[in-house]
C-alpha positions as semicolon CSV with decimal commas, in nm:
position;residue;x (nm);y (nm);z (nm)
1;X;-1,644;-4,655;6,768
2;X;-1,343;-4,445;6,663
3;X;-1,554;-4,235;6,432
4;X;-1,807;-4,160;6,705
5;X;-1,525;-4,067;6,948
6;X;-1,370;-3,831;6,690
7;X;-1,712;-3,693;6,603
8;X;-1,785;-3,623;6,969
9;X;-1,445;-3,454;7,012
10;X;-1,508;-3,236;6,704
11;X;-1,858;-3,152;6,822
12;X;-1,721;-3,057;7,168
13;X;-1,451;-2,837;7,012
14;X;-1,710;-2,677;6,784
15;X;-1,945;-2,611;7,079
16;X;-1,658;-2,455;7,278
17;X;-1,561;-2,235;6,984
18;X;-1,921;-2,126;6,929
19;X;-1,967;-2,058;7,300
20;X;-1,658;-1,838;7,298
21;X;-1,775;-1,653;6,988
22;X;-2,126;-1,605;7,122
23;X;-2,014;-1,469;7,462
24;X;-2,042;-1,091;7,501
25;X;-1,717;-0,916;7,403
26;X;-1,469;-0,875;7,685
27;X;-1,644;-1,123;7,919
28;X;-1,349;-1,360;7,944
29;X;-1,099;-1,076;7,978
30;X;-1,311;-0,898;8,239
31;X;-1,338;-1,215;8,447
32;X;-0,963;-1,275;8,422
33;X;-0,867;-0,915;8,505
34;X;-1,109;-0,879;8,797
35;X;-0,981;-1,197;8,955
36;X;-0,618;-1,090;8,907
37;X;-0,661;-0,748;9,076
38;X;-0,565;-0,760;9,443
39;X;-0,670;-0,459;9,651
40;X;-0,522;-0,381;9,989
41;X;-0,694;-0,100;10,179
42;X;-0,518;0,086;10,458
43;X;-0,569;0,388;10,681
44;X;-0,278;0,610;10,781
45;X;-0,176;0,910;10,988
46;X;0,069;1,162;10,855
47;X;0,271;1,458;10,982
48;X;0,469;1,724;10,803
49;X;0,466;2,071;10,653
50;X;0,312;2,218;10,341
51;X;0,318;2,570;10,201
52;X;0,182;2,738;9,890
53;X;0,368;3,050;9,778
54;X;0,271;3,296;9,507
55;X;0,301;3,669;9,457
56;X;-0,060;3,706;9,577
57;X;-0,086;3,470;9,877
58;X;0,082;3,231;10,118
59;X;-0,108;2,939;10,270
60;X;0,021;2,650;10,475
61;X;0,189;2,542;10,791
62;X;0,290;2,243;10,999
63;X;0,054;1,972;11,117
64;X;-0,084;1,624;11,077
65;X;-0,372;1,437;10,927
66;X;-0,543;1,112;10,837
67;X;-0,589;0,931;10,508
68;X;-0,695;0,619;10,323
69;X;-0,506;0,424;10,058
70;X;-0,579;0,146;9,811
71;X;-0,277;-0,050;9,691
72;X;-0,353;-0,253;9,378
73;X;-0,139;-0,562;9,310
74;X;0,129;-0,422;9,546
75;X;0,228;-0,184;9,265
76;X;-0,028;0,095;9,209
77;X;-0,136;0,341;9,479
78;X;-0,453;0,548;9,507
79;X;-0,478;0,767;9,817
80;X;-0,645;1,067;9,977
81;X;-0,569;1,248;10,301
82;X;-0,684;1,551;10,495
83;X;-0,450;1,746;10,723
84;X;-0,481;2,031;10,972
85;X;-0,206;2,293;10,935
86;X;-0,105;2,560;11,185
87;X;0,170;2,827;11,190
88;X;0,031;3,077;10,941
89;X;-0,311;3,056;11,106
90;X;-0,557;2,770;11,089
91;X;-0,565;2,590;10,759
92;X;-0,615;2,257;10,598
93;X;-0,481;2,052;10,313
94;X;-0,661;1,794;10,103
95;X;-0,426;1,576;9,897
96;X;-0,537;1,319;9,639
97;X;-0,274;1,109;9,466
98;X;-0,211;0,818;9,233
99;X;0,120;0,654;9,164
100;X;0,345;0,351;9,174
101;X;0,555;0,182;9,438
102;X;0,826;-0,081;9,439
103;X;0,680;-0,412;9,564
104;X;0,854;-0,559;9,867
105;X;0,965;-0,454;10,214
106;X;1,148;-0,143;10,093
107;X;0,878;0,021;9,882
108;X;0,974;0,370;9,762
109;X;0,693;0,544;9,578
110;X;0,624;0,826;9,333
111;X;0,279;0,985;9,313
112;X;0,111;1,242;9,095
113;X;-0,084;1,458;9,343
114;X;-0,349;1,727;9,347
115;X;-0,314;1,945;9,659
116;X;-0,579;2,185;9,784
117;X;-0,486;2,425;10,065
118;X;-0,759;2,627;10,233
119;X;-0,819;2,837;10,542
120;X;-0,639;3,138;10,682
121;X;-0,369;3,289;10,463
122;X;-0,145;3,585;10,407
123;X;-0,265;3,790;10,111
124;X;-0,060;4,041;9,917
125;X;-0,213;4,312;9,702
126;X;-0,005;4,377;9,390
127;X;-0,071;4,557;9,061
128;X;-0,145;4,216;8,905
129;X;-0,375;4,121;9,196
130;X;-0,545;4,438;9,327
131;X;-0,797;4,225;9,522
132;X;-0,758;3,922;9,746
133;X;-0,779;3,587;9,558
134;X;-1,082;3,397;9,692
135;X;-1,097;3,023;9,737
136;X;-0,841;2,754;9,801
137;X;-0,500;2,722;9,640
138;X;-0,496;2,418;9,411
139;X;-0,177;2,271;9,268
140;X;-0,073;1,965;9,070
141;X;0,261;1,807;9,141
142;X;0,482;1,511;9,218
143;X;0,549;1,353;9,557
144;X;0,846;1,120;9,613
145;X;0,871;0,885;9,912
146;X;1,221;0,730;9,898
147;X;1,233;0,602;10,260
148;X;0,913;0,397;10,265
149;X;0,866;0,045;10,402
150;X;0,588;-0,215;10,395
151;X;0,614;-0,481;10,668
152;X;0,320;-0,725;10,657
153;X;0,015;-0,517;10,748
154;X;0,202;-0,199;10,854
155;X;0,341;0,068;10,621
156;X;0,559;0,362;10,723
157;X;0,741;0,640;10,547
158;X;1,007;0,854;10,712
159;X;1,051;1,117;10,441
160;X;0,828;1,245;10,159
161;X;0,915;1,538;9,935
162;X;0,661;1,711;9,713
163;X;0,657;1,994;9,464
164;X;0,350;2,128;9,286
165;X;0,249;2,412;9,057
166;X;-0,072;2,610;9,089
167;X;-0,223;2,899;8,902
168;X;-0,295;3,236;9,057
169;X;-0,369;3,406;8,727
170;X;-0,185;3,606;8,630
171;X;0,113;3,420;8,763
172;X;0,194;3,086;8,919
173;X;0,224;2,954;9,270
174;X;0,450;2,680;9,402
175;X;0,345;2,422;9,658
176;X;0,624;2,268;9,868
177;X;0,558;1,976;10,101
178;X;0,769;1,768;10,337
179;X;0,628;1,460;10,503
180;X;0,815;1,377;10,822
181;X;0,642;1,056;10,928
182;X;0,355;0,850;10,792
183;X;0,229;0,529;10,954
184;X;-0,049;0,312;10,811
185;X;-0,220;-0,018;10,884
186;X;-0,403;-0,250;10,647
187;X;-0,764;-0,337;10,725
């Protein structure tokens, strides 16, 4: 009886090992990682100012917008928002960002962002730019949100500071942004 019990245990271990070896590569890891990812989707409204300055053009203004965010495992952030800007005419800003936040109630964040400003602008004709630059102003930069909180299903940020660099060849442009208030809700 002991030999049959040991034989069955060995056969079971052998079958388990063969099953693991015969499974497609990454199946176990993919199942584990997909079950460990926790997504939390939220929508938010934002207000603030954004301006793009270069020797050839100025675009921006003050306004507000709406956005969506995915927070993965309460640590990683993926977001996109669209804002209407007024002051230098009618314009808009599309911002897409990815970054990290501190988990918990106080959740400051840092995001790598791509900002696109479009619409009315001030154009300057210079020897380097004898014609108006067509199209939107695109910049890549960093946004910091040091005064950001996450309370159950509501998130809010009182201050966000951003700086980006864009190319108006020849030359560079700088994108400055200040977020005054952002309020979001999880759905």
